[in-house]
Tab-separated table of N, CA and C in Angstrom:
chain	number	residue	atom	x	y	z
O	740	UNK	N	156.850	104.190	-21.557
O	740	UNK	CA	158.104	104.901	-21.423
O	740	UNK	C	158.241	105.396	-19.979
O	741	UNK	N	159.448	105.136	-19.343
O	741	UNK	CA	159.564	105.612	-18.147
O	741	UNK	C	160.532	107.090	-18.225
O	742	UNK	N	159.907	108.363	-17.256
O	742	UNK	CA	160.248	109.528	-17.275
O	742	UNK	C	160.926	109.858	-16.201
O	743	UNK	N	162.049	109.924	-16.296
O	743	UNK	CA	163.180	110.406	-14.869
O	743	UNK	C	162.297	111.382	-13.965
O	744	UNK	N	161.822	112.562	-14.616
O	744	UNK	CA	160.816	113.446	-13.766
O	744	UNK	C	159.422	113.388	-14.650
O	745	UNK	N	158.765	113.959	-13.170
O	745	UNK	CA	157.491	113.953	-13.652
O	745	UNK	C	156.618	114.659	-14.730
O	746	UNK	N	157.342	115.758	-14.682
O	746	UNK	CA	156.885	117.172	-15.685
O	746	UNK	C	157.937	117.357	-17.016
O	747	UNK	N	159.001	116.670	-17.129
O	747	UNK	CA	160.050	116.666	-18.025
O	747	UNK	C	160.621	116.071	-17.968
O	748	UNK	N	160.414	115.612	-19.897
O	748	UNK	CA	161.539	114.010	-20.335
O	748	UNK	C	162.705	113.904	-20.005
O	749	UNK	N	163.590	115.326	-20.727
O	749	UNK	CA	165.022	115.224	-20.512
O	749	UNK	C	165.017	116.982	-20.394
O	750	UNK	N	166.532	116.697	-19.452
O	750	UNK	CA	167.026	118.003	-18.962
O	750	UNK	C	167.346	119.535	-20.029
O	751	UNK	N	167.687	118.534	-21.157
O	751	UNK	CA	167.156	119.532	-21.985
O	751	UNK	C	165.923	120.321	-23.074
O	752	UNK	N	164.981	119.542	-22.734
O	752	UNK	CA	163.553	119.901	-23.431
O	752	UNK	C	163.214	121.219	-22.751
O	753	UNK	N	162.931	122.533	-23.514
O	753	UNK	CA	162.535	123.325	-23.527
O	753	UNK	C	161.239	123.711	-22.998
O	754	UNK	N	160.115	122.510	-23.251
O	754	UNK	CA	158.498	122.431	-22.946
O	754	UNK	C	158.590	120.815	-22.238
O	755	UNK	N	157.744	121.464	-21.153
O	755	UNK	CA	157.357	120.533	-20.051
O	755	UNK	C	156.168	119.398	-20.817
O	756	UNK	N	156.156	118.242	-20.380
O	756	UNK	CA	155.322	117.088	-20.699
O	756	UNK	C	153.824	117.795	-20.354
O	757	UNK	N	153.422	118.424	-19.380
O	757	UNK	CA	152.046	119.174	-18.959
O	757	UNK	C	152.839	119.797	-17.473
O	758	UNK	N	151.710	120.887	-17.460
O	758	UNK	CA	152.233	121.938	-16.910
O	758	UNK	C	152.572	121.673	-15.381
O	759	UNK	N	153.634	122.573	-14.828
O	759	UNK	CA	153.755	121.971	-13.022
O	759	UNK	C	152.948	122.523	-12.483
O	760	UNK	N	152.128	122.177	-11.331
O	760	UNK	CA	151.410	122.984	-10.064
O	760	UNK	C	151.904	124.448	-9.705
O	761	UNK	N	151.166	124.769	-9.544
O	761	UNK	CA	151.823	126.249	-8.751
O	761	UNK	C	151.214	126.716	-7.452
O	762	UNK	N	150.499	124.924	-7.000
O	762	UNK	CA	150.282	125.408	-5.794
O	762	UNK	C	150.642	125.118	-4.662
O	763	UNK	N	152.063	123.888	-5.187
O	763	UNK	CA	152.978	123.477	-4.026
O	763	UNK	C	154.455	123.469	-4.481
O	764	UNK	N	155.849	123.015	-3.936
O	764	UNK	CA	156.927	123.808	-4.115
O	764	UNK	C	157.223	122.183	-5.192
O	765	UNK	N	158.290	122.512	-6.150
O	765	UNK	CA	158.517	121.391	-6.791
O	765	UNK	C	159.756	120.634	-6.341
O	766	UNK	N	159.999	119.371	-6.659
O	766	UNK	CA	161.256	119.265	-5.562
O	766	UNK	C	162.029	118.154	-6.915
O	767	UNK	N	162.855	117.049	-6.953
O	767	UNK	CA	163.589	116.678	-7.750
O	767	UNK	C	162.968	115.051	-9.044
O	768	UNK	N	162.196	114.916	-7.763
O	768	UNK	CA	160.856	114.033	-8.618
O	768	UNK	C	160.506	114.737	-9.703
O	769	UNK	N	160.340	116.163	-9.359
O	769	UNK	CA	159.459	116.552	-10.877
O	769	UNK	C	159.655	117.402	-11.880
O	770	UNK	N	161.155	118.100	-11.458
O	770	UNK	CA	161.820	119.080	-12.158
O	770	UNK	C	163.239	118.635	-11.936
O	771	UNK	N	164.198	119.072	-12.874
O	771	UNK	CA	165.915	118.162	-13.014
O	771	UNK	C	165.865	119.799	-11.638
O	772	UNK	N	167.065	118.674	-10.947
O	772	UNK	CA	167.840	119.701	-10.280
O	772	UNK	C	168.326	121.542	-10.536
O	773	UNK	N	168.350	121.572	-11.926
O	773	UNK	CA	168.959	122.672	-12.346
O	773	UNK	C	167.696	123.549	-12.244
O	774	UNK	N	166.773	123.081	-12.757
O	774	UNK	CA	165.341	123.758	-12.717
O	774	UNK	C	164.967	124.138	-11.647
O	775	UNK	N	165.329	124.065	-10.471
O	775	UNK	CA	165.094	124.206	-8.990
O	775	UNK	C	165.641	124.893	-8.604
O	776	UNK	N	166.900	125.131	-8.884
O	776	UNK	CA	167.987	125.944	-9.183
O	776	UNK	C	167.928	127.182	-9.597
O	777	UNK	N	167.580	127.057	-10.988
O	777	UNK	CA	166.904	128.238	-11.685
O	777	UNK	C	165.770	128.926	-11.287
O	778	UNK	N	164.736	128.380	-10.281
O	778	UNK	CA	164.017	128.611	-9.937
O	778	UNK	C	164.589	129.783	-8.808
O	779	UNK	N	165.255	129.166	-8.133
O	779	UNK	CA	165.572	129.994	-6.931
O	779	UNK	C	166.326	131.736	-7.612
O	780	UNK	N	167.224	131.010	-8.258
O	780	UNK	CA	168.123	131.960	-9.306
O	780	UNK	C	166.633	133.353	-9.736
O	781	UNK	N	165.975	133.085	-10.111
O	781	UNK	CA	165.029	134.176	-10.893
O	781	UNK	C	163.671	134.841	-9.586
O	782	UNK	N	163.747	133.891	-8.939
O	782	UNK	CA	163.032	134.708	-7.321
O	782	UNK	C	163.611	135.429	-6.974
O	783	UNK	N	165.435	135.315	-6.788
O	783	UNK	CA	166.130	136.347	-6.551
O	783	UNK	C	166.246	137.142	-7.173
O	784	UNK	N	166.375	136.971	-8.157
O	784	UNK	CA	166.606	137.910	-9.510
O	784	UNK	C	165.552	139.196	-9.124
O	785	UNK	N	164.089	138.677	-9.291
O	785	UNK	CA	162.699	138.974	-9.223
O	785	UNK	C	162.132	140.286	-7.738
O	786	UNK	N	163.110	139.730	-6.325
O	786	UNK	CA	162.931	140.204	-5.192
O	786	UNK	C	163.998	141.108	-4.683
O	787	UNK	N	165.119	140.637	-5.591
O	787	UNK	CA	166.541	141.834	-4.755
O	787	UNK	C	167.174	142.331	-5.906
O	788	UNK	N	166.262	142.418	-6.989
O	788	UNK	CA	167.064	143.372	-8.207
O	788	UNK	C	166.262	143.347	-8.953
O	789	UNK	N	164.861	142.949	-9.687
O	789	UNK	CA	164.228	143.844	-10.335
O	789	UNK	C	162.930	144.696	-10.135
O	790	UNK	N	162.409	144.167	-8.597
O	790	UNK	CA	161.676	144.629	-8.204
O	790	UNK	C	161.945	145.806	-7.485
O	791	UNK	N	162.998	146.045	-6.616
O	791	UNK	CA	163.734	147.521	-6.273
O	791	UNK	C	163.699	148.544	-7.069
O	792	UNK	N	164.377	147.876	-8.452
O	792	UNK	CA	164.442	149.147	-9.433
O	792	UNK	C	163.105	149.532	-9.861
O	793	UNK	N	162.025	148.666	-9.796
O	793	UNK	CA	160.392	149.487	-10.600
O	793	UNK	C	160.028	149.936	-9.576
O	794	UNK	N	160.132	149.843	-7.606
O	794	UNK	CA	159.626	150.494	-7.269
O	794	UNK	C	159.917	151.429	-7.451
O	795	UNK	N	161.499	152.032	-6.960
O	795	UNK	CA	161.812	152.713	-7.470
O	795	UNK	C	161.921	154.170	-8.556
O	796	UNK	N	161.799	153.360	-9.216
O	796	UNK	CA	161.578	154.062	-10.580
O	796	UNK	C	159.943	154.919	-10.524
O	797	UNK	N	158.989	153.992	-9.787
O	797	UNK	CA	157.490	153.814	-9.306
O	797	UNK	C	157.363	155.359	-8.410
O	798	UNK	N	158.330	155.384	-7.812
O	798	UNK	CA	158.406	156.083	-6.555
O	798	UNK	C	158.972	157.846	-7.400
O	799	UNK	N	159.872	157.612	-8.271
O	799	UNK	CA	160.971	158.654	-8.687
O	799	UNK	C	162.027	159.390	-7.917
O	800	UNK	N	162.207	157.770	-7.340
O	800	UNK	CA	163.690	157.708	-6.270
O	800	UNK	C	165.080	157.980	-7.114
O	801	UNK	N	166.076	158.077	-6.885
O	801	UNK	CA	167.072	157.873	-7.192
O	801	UNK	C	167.271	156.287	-7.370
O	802	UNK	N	167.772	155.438	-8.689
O	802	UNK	CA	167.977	154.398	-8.456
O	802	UNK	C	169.245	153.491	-9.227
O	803	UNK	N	169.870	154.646	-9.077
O	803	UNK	CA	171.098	154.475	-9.619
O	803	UNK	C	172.085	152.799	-9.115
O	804	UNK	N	171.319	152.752	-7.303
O	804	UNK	CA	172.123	151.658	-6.757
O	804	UNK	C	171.091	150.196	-7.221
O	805	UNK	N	169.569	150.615	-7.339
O	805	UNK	CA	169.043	149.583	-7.725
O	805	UNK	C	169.255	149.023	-9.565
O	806	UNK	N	169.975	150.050	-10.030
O	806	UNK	CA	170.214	149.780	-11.774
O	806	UNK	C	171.295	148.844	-11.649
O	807	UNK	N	172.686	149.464	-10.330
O	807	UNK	CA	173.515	148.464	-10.473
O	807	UNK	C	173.433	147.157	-10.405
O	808	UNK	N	172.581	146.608	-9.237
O	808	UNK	CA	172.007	145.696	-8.733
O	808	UNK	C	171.743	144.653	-9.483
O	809	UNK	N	170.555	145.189	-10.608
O	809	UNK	CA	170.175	144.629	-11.458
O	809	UNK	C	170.969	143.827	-12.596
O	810	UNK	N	171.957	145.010	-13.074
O	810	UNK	CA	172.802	144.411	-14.055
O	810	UNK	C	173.835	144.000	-13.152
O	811	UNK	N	174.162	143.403	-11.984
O	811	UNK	CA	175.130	142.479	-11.730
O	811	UNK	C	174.478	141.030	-11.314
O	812	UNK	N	172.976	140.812	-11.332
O	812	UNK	CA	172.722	139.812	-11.141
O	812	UNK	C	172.075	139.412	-12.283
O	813	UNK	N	171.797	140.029	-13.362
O	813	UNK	CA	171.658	139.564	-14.611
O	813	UNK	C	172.923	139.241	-15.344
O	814	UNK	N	174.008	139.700	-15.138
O	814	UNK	CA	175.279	139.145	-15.573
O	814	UNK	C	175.557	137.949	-15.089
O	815	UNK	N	175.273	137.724	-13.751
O	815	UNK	CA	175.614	136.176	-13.206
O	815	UNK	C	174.367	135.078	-14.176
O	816	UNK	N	173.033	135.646	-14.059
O	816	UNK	CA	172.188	134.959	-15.236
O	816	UNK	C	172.380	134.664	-16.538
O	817	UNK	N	173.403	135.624	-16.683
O	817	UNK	CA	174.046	134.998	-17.699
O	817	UNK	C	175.267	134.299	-18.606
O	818	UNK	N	175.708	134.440	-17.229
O	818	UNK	CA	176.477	133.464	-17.137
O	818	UNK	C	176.412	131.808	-17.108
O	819	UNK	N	175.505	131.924	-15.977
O	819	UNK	CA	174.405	130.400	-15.923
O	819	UNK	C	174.070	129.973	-17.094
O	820	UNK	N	173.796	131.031	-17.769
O	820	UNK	CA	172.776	130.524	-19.320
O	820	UNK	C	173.609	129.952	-20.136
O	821	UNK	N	174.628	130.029	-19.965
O	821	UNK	CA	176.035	129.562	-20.503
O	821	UNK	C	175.669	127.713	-20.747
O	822	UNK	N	175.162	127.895	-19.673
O	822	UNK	CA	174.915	125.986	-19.581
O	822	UNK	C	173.391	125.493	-20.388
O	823	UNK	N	173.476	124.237	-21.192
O	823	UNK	CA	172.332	124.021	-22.062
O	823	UNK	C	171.225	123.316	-21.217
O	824	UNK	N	171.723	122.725	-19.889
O	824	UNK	CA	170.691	122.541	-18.965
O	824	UNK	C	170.201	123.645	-17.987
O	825	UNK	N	170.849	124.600	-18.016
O	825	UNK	CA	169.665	125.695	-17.347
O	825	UNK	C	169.423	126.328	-18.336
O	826	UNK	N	169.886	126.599	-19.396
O	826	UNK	CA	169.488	127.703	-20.140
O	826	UNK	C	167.759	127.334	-20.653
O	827	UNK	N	168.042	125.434	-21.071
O	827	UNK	CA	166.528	124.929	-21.164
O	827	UNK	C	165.330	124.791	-20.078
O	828	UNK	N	166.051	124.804	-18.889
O	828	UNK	CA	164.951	125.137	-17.355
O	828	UNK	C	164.493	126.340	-17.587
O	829	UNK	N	165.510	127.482	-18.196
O	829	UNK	CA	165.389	128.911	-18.027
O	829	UNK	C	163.903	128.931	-19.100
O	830	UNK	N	164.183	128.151	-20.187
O	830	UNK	CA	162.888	128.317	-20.780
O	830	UNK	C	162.091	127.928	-20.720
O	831	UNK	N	161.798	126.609	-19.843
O	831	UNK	CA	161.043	125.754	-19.731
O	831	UNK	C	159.711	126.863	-18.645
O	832	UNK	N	160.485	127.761	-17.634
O	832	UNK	CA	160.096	128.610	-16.607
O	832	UNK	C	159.578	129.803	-17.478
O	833	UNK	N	159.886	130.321	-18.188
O	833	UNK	CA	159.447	131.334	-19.351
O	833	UNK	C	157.955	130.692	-19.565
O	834	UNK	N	157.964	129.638	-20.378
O	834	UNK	CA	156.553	129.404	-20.912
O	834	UNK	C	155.570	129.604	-19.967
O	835	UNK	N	155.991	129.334	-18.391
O	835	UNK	CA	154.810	129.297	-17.553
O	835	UNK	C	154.241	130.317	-16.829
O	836	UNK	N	155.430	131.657	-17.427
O	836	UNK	CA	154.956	132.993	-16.625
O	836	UNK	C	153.948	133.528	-17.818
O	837	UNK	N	153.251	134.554	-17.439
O	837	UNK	CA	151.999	135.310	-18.260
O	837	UNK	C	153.163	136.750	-18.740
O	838	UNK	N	152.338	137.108	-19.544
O	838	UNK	CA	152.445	138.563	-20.130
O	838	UNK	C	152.930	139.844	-19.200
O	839	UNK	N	154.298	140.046	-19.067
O	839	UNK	CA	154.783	141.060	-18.238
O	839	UNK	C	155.773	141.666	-18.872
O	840	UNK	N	156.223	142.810	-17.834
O	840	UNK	CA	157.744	143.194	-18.459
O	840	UNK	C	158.359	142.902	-17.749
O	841	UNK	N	158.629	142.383	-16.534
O	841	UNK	CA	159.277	141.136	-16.335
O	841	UNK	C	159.805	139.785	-17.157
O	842	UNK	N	158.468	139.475	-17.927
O	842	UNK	CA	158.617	138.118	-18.447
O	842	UNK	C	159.513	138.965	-19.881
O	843	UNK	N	158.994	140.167	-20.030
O	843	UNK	CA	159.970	140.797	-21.548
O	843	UNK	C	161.111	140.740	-21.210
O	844	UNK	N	161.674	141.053	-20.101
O	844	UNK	CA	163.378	141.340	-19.289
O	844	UNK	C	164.025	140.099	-19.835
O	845	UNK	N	162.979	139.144	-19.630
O	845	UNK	CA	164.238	137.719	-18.999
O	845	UNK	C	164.127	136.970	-20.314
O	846	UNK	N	163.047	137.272	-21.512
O	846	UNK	CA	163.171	137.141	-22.872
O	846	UNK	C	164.396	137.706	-23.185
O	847	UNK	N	164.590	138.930	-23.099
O	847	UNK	CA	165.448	139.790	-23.936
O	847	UNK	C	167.134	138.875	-22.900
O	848	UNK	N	167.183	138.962	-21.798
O	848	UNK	CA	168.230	137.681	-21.212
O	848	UNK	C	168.514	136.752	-22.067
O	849	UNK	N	167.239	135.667	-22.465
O	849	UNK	CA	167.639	134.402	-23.266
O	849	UNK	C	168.041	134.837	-24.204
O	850	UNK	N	167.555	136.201	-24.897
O	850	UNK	CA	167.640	136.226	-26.309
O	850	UNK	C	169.102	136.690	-26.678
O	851	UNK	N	170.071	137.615	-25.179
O	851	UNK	CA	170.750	137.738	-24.955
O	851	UNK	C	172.062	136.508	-25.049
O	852	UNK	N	171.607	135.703	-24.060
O	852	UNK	CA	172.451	134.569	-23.644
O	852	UNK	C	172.699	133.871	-25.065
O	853	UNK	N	172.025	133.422	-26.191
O	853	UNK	CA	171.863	132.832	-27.192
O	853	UNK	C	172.860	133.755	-28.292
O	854	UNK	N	173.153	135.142	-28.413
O	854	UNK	CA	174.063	135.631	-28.856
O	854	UNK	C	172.679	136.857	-29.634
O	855	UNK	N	171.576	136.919	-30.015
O	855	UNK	CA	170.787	137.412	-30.425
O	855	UNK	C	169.606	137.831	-29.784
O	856	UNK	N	169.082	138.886	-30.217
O	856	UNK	CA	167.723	139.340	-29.645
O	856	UNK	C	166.731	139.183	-30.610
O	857	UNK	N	165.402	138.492	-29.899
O	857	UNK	CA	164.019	138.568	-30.589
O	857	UNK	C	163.119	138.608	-29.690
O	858	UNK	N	162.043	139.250	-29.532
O	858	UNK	CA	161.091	138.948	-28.937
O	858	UNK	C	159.646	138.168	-29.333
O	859	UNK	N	159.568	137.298	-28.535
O	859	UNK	CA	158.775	136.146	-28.947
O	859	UNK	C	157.238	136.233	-28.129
């Protein structure tokens, strides 16, 4: 069987064929476009809106501007999620993060985007 990418059959499979590297950048050989995408999408997410607010919060700053922050770029996330090819990158990227509340945030997102909440 021949595989468009290297790490995933089709753009919408949820779970990767075996897992990607994480010790070089992935490029279109081995993840669909959207996944690259999404990738960038949740670094940002990760560096200019949810990491502000825990320092923050870390600190016992005022973070009223980092709360906004947050929920306007999780609204655009979910907006994205709107689509069944990122929403499946979105999960495909889930499986490969570890145990955080981070990784709980962007659960409670999908679980969001999908019309329901569960935590899995």
């Amino acid at each position: 069987m021949i595989f468009m990418y290297k790490f995933v059959t089709d753009k919408l499979d949820t779970q990767y064929i075996q897992l990607p590297p994480t010790d070089r950048e992935l490029d279109h050989a081995d993840i669909p476009l959207e996944e690259i995408e999404m990738r960038e999408m949740l670094s940002a997410w990760y560096d200019t809106a949810y990491l502000p607010l825990v320092t923050a919060n870390s600190l016992g700053d005022s973070n009223q501007q980092e709360s906004a922050r947050l929920k306007k770029v999780e609204t655009t996330l979910l907006f994205v999620l709107k689509n069944r090819v990122y929403r499946a990158a979105f999960e495909r990227i889930l499986t490969t993060m570890t145990a955080s509340t981070s990784r709980e945030r962007l659960l409670r997102l999908l679980a969001d985007s999908k019309g329901r909440y569960s935590v899995q």
